[in-house]
Tab-separated table of C-alpha atoms in Angstrom:
chain	number	residue	atom	x	y	z
A	1	MET	CA	89.836	-8.170	126.159
A	2	LYS	CA	93.474	-7.930	127.159
A	3	HIS	CA	94.431	-9.220	123.725
A	4	THR	CA	92.286	-6.541	122.050
A	5	ASN	CA	93.822	-3.778	124.193
A	6	TYR	CA	97.304	-5.042	123.319
A	7	ILE	CA	96.578	-4.878	119.589
A	8	LEU	CA	95.082	-1.364	119.982
A	9	ALA	CA	98.185	-0.178	121.828
A	10	LEU	CA	100.437	-1.560	119.098
A	11	THR	CA	98.323	0.193	116.467
A	12	ILE	CA	98.605	3.565	118.252
A	13	ILE	CA	102.381	3.189	118.657
A	14	SER	CA	102.792	2.197	115.006
A	15	THR	CA	100.686	5.136	113.844
A	16	SER	CA	102.686	7.536	115.989
A	17	PHE	CA	105.928	6.115	114.660
A	18	LEU	CA	104.812	6.489	111.039
A	19	SER	CA	103.607	10.022	111.742
A	20	CYS	CA	107.002	10.950	113.153
A	21	GLY	CA	108.669	9.344	110.161
A	22	ASN	CA	106.613	11.457	107.749
A	23	ASN	CA	107.637	14.630	109.563
A	24	ASN	CA	111.279	13.635	109.413
A	25	ASP	CA	110.996	13.113	105.655
A	26	LYS	CA	109.848	16.677	105.011
A	27	ALA	CA	112.302	18.981	103.216
A	28	ASP	CA	113.304	22.353	104.649
A	29	GLY	CA	112.313	24.241	101.513
A	30	TYR	CA	110.951	23.907	98.000
A	31	GLY	CA	111.662	25.905	94.870
A	32	ASN	CA	112.710	25.950	91.225
A	33	PHE	CA	116.027	26.255	89.431
A	34	GLU	CA	116.857	29.426	87.580
A	35	ALA	CA	119.817	30.985	85.765
A	36	THR	CA	120.869	34.472	84.707
A	37	GLU	CA	119.576	34.817	81.141
A	38	ILE	CA	121.153	37.439	78.861
A	39	THR	CA	119.548	38.610	75.608
A	40	ILE	CA	122.168	39.602	73.029
A	41	SER	CA	120.969	42.269	70.596
A	42	ALA	CA	122.313	43.746	67.373
A	43	GLU	CA	124.463	46.864	67.740
A	44	ASN	CA	124.111	48.000	64.149
A	45	ASN	CA	121.668	48.077	61.235
A	46	GLY	CA	121.942	45.944	58.113
A	47	LYS	CA	121.804	42.492	56.593
A	48	LEU	CA	122.854	39.589	58.801
A	49	MET	CA	125.558	38.110	56.598
A	50	GLN	CA	126.662	35.341	58.958
A	51	PHE	CA	125.141	33.943	62.149
A	52	ASP	CA	126.555	30.533	63.070
A	53	ILE	CA	124.744	29.384	66.198
A	54	ASN	CA	121.990	26.946	67.120
A	55	GLU	CA	119.922	26.500	70.247
A	56	GLY	CA	121.801	24.331	72.727
A	57	ASP	CA	125.259	25.377	71.475
A	58	GLN	CA	127.951	25.981	74.077
A	59	LEU	CA	129.587	29.349	73.378
A	60	GLU	CA	132.826	30.724	74.768
A	61	VAL	CA	133.337	34.336	75.744
A	62	ASN	CA	134.643	36.675	72.988
A	63	LYS	CA	133.839	34.147	70.244
A	64	LEU	CA	132.942	35.676	66.856
A	65	ILE	CA	129.654	34.074	65.814
A	66	GLY	CA	128.595	36.328	62.943
A	67	TYR	CA	128.594	39.789	61.427
A	68	ILE	CA	126.331	42.388	59.870
A	69	ASP	CA	127.006	43.712	56.349
A	70	THR	CA	129.734	46.391	56.534
A	71	ILE	CA	130.086	47.288	52.838
A	72	PRO	CA	128.066	50.562	53.131
A	73	LEU	CA	130.197	51.596	56.114
A	74	ALA	CA	133.445	50.740	54.321
A	75	LEU	CA	132.408	52.819	51.292
A	76	LYS	CA	131.498	55.757	53.520
A	77	ARG	CA	134.861	55.518	55.286
A	78	GLU	CA	136.672	55.518	51.944
A	79	GLN	CA	134.701	58.588	50.886
A	80	LEU	CA	135.765	60.418	54.064
A	81	GLU	CA	139.428	59.517	53.491
A	82	VAL	CA	139.250	60.940	49.969
A	83	ALA	CA	137.678	64.162	51.274
A	84	LYS	CA	140.384	64.439	53.904
A	85	SER	CA	143.092	64.023	51.262
A	86	VAL	CA	141.572	66.777	49.129
A	87	ILE	CA	141.380	69.199	52.063
A	88	SER	CA	144.879	68.295	53.241
A	89	SER	CA	146.365	68.953	49.793
A	90	LYS	CA	144.828	72.428	49.807
A	91	SER	CA	146.197	73.240	53.237
A	92	LYS	CA	149.638	71.646	53.293
A	93	GLY	CA	151.178	74.983	54.195
A	94	VAL	CA	148.906	75.353	57.220
A	95	LEU	CA	149.484	71.800	58.412
A	96	SER	CA	153.250	72.019	57.972
A	97	GLN	CA	153.360	75.324	59.850
A	98	ILE	CA	151.427	73.808	62.770
A	99	ALA	CA	153.695	70.751	62.707
A	100	VAL	CA	156.822	72.975	62.942
A	101	LEU	CA	155.360	74.933	65.843
A	102	ASN	CA	154.401	71.739	67.684
A	103	SER	CA	157.968	70.487	67.264
A	104	LYS	CA	159.314	73.737	68.728
A	105	LEU	CA	156.836	73.428	71.603
A	106	ARG	CA	158.077	69.939	72.462
A	107	THR	CA	161.685	71.158	72.442
A	108	ALA	CA	160.808	74.123	74.670
A	109	ASN	CA	159.021	71.847	77.169
A	110	THR	CA	162.093	69.614	77.291
A	111	ASN	CA	164.315	72.663	77.973
A	112	LYS	CA	161.927	73.782	80.709
A	113	THR	CA	162.160	70.413	82.455
A	114	ARG	CA	165.962	70.470	82.150
A	115	THR	CA	166.074	74.005	83.602
A	116	GLU	CA	163.859	72.998	86.550
A	117	ASN	CA	166.256	70.151	87.351
A	118	LEU	CA	169.237	72.507	87.157
A	119	ILE	CA	167.543	74.910	89.566
A	120	LYS	CA	166.952	72.053	92.019
A	121	ASP	CA	170.686	71.275	91.875
A	122	ASN	CA	171.567	75.003	92.245
A	123	ALA	CA	173.065	74.930	88.739
A	124	GLY	CA	170.448	77.085	87.032
A	125	THR	CA	168.882	80.500	87.472
A	126	GLN	CA	165.338	81.799	87.703
A	127	LYS	CA	165.975	83.923	84.587
A	128	GLN	CA	166.680	80.804	82.531
A	129	TRP	CA	163.387	79.291	83.675
A	130	ASP	CA	161.528	82.563	82.911
A	131	ASP	CA	163.064	82.692	79.409
A	132	VAL	CA	162.028	79.109	78.616
A	133	SER	CA	158.525	79.667	80.015
A	134	GLY	CA	158.179	82.823	77.933
A	135	GLU	CA	159.279	80.939	74.822
A	136	ILE	CA	156.616	78.263	75.469
A	137	ASP	CA	153.914	80.922	75.820
A	138	VAL	CA	154.996	82.545	72.534
A	139	ILE	CA	154.873	79.235	70.651
A	140	LYS	CA	151.438	78.387	72.078
A	141	ASN	CA	150.171	81.814	70.987
A	142	GLN	CA	151.585	81.266	67.497
A	143	ILE	CA	149.831	77.887	67.242
A	144	ARG	CA	146.550	79.447	68.364
A	145	SER	CA	146.986	82.262	65.843
A	146	VAL	CA	147.578	79.881	62.962
A	147	GLU	CA	144.592	77.727	64.025
A	148	ILE	CA	142.332	80.790	64.301
A	149	GLN	CA	143.362	82.077	60.889
A	150	ASN	CA	142.783	78.667	59.357
A	151	ALA	CA	139.964	77.538	61.636
A	152	PRO	CA	137.628	76.399	58.821
A	153	VAL	CA	140.268	74.067	57.383
A	154	VAL	CA	141.442	72.759	60.740
A	155	ASN	CA	137.889	72.171	62.027
A	156	GLU	CA	136.903	70.392	58.830
A	157	LEU	CA	139.876	68.034	59.134
A	158	LYS	CA	139.042	67.378	62.790
A	159	SER	CA	135.418	66.719	61.866
A	160	ILE	CA	136.463	64.166	59.254
A	161	ASP	CA	138.735	62.436	61.769
A	162	VAL	CA	135.823	62.161	64.202
A	163	GLN	CA	133.549	60.743	61.483
A	164	VAL	CA	136.174	58.164	60.532
A	165	LYS	CA	136.403	57.059	64.177
A	166	GLN	CA	132.617	56.744	64.306
A	167	ILE	CA	132.642	54.583	61.160
A	168	ASP	CA	135.387	52.384	62.631
A	169	ASP	CA	133.304	51.956	65.785
A	170	GLN	CA	130.234	50.977	63.744
A	171	ILE	CA	132.284	48.459	61.749
A	172	GLN	CA	133.569	46.932	64.976
A	173	LYS	CA	130.023	46.729	66.358
A	174	SER	CA	128.899	44.968	63.183
A	175	LYS	CA	130.793	41.942	64.473
A	176	ILE	CA	128.595	39.729	66.673
A	177	ILE	CA	130.881	38.693	69.514
A	178	ASN	CA	129.542	36.487	72.286
A	179	PRO	CA	130.064	38.308	75.642
A	180	VAL	CA	129.824	35.410	78.137
A	181	ASN	CA	130.374	31.673	78.482
A	182	GLY	CA	127.071	29.834	78.309
A	183	THR	CA	124.458	27.831	76.453
A	184	VAL	CA	122.240	29.273	73.720
A	185	LEU	CA	118.663	29.080	75.010
A	186	THR	CA	116.777	30.791	72.176
A	187	LYS	CA	117.713	31.957	68.677
A	188	TYR	CA	115.724	34.932	67.384
A	189	ALA	CA	117.319	35.633	63.979
A	190	GLU	CA	118.588	33.795	60.903
A	191	PRO	CA	121.290	34.616	58.308
A	192	ASN	CA	120.273	37.022	55.487
A	193	GLU	CA	117.608	38.693	57.641
A	194	ILE	CA	117.631	42.476	57.969
A	195	THR	CA	118.374	43.424	61.550
A	196	ALA	CA	118.395	46.729	63.405
A	197	PHE	CA	120.054	48.269	66.422
A	198	GLY	CA	118.620	46.739	69.592
A	199	LYS	CA	116.882	43.831	67.843
A	200	PRO	CA	117.351	40.584	69.848
A	201	LEU	CA	119.542	37.970	68.181
A	202	TYR	CA	119.757	35.212	70.786
A	203	LYS	CA	119.417	34.457	74.487
A	204	ILE	CA	122.236	32.823	76.457
A	205	ALA	CA	122.753	31.635	80.037
A	206	ASP	CA	125.560	30.007	81.966
A	207	LEU	CA	124.085	26.648	82.997
A	208	SER	CA	127.266	25.227	84.548
A	209	THR	CA	126.055	26.459	87.931
A	210	MET	CA	122.320	26.708	88.562
A	211	GLN	CA	120.571	28.737	91.259
A	212	LEU	CA	117.772	27.163	93.258
A	213	ARG	CA	115.407	29.812	94.617
A	214	VAL	CA	113.475	28.653	97.686
A	215	TYR	CA	111.387	30.406	100.334
A	216	ILE	CA	111.869	29.764	104.030
A	217	SER	CA	110.059	30.937	107.142
A	218	GLU	CA	111.452	33.378	109.683
A	219	THR	CA	111.997	30.548	112.169
A	220	GLN	CA	114.390	28.856	109.719
A	221	LEU	CA	116.642	31.904	109.301
A	222	ALA	CA	118.691	31.033	112.359
A	223	ASN	CA	119.699	27.729	110.726
A	224	ILE	CA	121.168	29.170	107.510
A	225	LYS	CA	123.934	31.561	106.482
A	226	ILE	CA	125.671	32.597	103.273
A	227	GLY	CA	128.370	30.110	102.279
A	228	GLN	CA	126.704	27.242	104.126
A	229	GLU	CA	126.698	23.874	102.374
A	230	VAL	CA	123.289	22.224	101.969
A	231	THR	CA	121.769	19.307	100.094
A	232	VAL	CA	119.485	19.788	97.101
A	233	LYS	CA	117.283	16.936	95.894
A	234	VAL	CA	115.437	16.506	92.602
A	235	ASP	CA	113.152	13.783	91.290
A	236	ASP	CA	115.007	10.933	89.582
A	237	ALA	CA	113.722	7.903	87.701
A	238	GLU	CA	113.035	5.889	90.847
A	239	ASP	CA	114.206	7.954	93.815
A	240	MET	CA	115.468	11.432	94.727
A	241	LYS	CA	118.867	12.501	93.326
A	242	SER	CA	121.049	14.568	95.664
A	243	TYR	CA	123.390	17.468	94.848
A	244	LYS	CA	125.698	19.560	96.992
A	245	GLY	CA	124.716	23.196	97.138
A	246	THR	CA	126.011	26.426	98.669
A	247	ILE	CA	123.808	29.254	99.925
A	248	SER	CA	124.823	32.347	97.931
A	249	TRP	CA	122.106	34.874	98.820
A	250	ILE	CA	119.491	35.492	101.511
A	251	ALA	CA	116.843	38.187	101.095
A	252	SER	CA	117.117	41.059	103.560
A	253	GLU	CA	113.364	41.645	103.613
A	254	ALA	CA	110.416	39.315	103.984
A	255	GLU	CA	107.787	38.918	101.285
A	256	PHE	CA	104.492	37.111	100.853
A	257	THR	CA	104.695	33.514	99.727
A	258	PRO	CA	104.473	33.269	95.886
A	259	LYS	CA	101.103	32.322	94.368
A	260	ILE	CA	102.457	28.929	93.272
A	261	ILE	CA	102.028	27.773	96.880
A	262	GLN	CA	98.743	25.880	96.950
A	263	THR	CA	97.068	26.495	100.302
A	264	LYS	CA	95.572	29.850	101.219
A	265	GLU	CA	97.148	29.738	104.686
A	266	GLU	CA	100.639	29.380	103.252
A	267	ARG	CA	100.114	32.072	100.621
A	268	VAL	CA	99.531	34.786	103.201
A	269	ALA	CA	102.605	33.859	105.252
A	270	LEU	CA	105.720	36.042	105.183
A	271	VAL	CA	108.817	34.227	103.941
A	272	TYR	CA	112.416	34.975	102.919
A	273	ALA	CA	113.846	34.132	99.502
A	274	VAL	CA	117.100	32.163	99.428
A	275	LYS	CA	119.358	31.225	96.498
A	276	ILE	CA	121.507	28.089	96.476
A	277	ASP	CA	124.271	27.574	93.905
A	278	VAL	CA	124.357	24.016	92.563
A	279	LYS	CA	126.973	22.563	90.205
A	280	ASN	CA	125.131	21.282	87.141
A	281	ASP	CA	125.998	17.825	85.821
A	282	GLY	CA	123.838	18.430	82.758
A	283	SER	CA	120.621	17.124	84.323
A	284	LEU	CA	119.417	20.369	85.908
A	285	LYS	CA	117.155	22.584	83.792
A	286	ILE	CA	115.664	26.044	84.224
A	287	GLY	CA	112.311	25.793	86.017
A	288	MET	CA	112.941	22.297	87.376
A	289	PRO	CA	111.496	21.856	90.911
A	290	ALA	CA	113.806	20.818	93.742
A	291	GLU	CA	113.962	20.447	97.515
A	292	LEU	CA	116.286	22.063	100.042
A	293	TRP	CA	117.633	19.923	102.871
A	294	LEU	CA	119.746	21.601	105.530
A	295	ASN	CA	122.783	19.507	106.374
A	296	ASN	CA	122.590	20.449	110.048
A	297	SER	CA	118.985	19.237	110.230
A	298	ASN	CA	117.822	15.879	111.433
A	299	ASN	CA	115.753	15.719	108.265
A	300	ASN	CA	118.743	15.127	106.023
A	301	ASN	CA	118.876	11.628	104.528
A	302	GLN	CA	122.496	11.470	103.382
């Protein structure tokens, strides 16, 4: 009987010990890796003449990876330049007159500044300043008079200049320039396809640093803070692989546990979202599950 009681006691102690061990092996949070994905779209209409990327490519910021056909834009720009030349040849007298007046205006402004400095040094008079100011007003009125008399010509030339700038902007936007460092996740277009403004071309994300989004309970908030170093673990071939992580964001408001949580009791609980930045060694992928282990917790197995 005593022997039986002894064995029973050992069994209870062993069970309790294993139970405690299971609790100690529980992570502080669970979640999935994510990254900021950016969809790059066309900024112009036309044929995709060149588009040199493939899914998985590593792209550097400001790298030219393709362009949209610019021949129609170049021809339109040339047409505008010819029209401007024709109008300019018909109004050389007007343009030269305005150029002379602008030159006089610059000289008068220089004299005004010189007179103001002389007055500060008590070497000039108020009459000199008044004379220069009056001369500036006269020149400005003359320029306005010439522009009013020749408003159709002047406005047409200004309109052409604006159209040329618009064409130059469209030509620049026909170049497909990668805006960020990252990895091409998805390619939506191929060379020689007809594209349009706003049509997606490819999706890119910086995978060098991944963000693990986990959800923690209110009672765990006291144990974490932004900038805190933690341990992140993912499934490996035989065991768990550990990474160093840094808490970069903590939600300011609670939310209901996401539907991916299995039990009904856990789904109705209020939790806080947390993001942990983890340096990627190439093994971490978007959507991969992982565990959060707080370094100041007794649960950490480092």
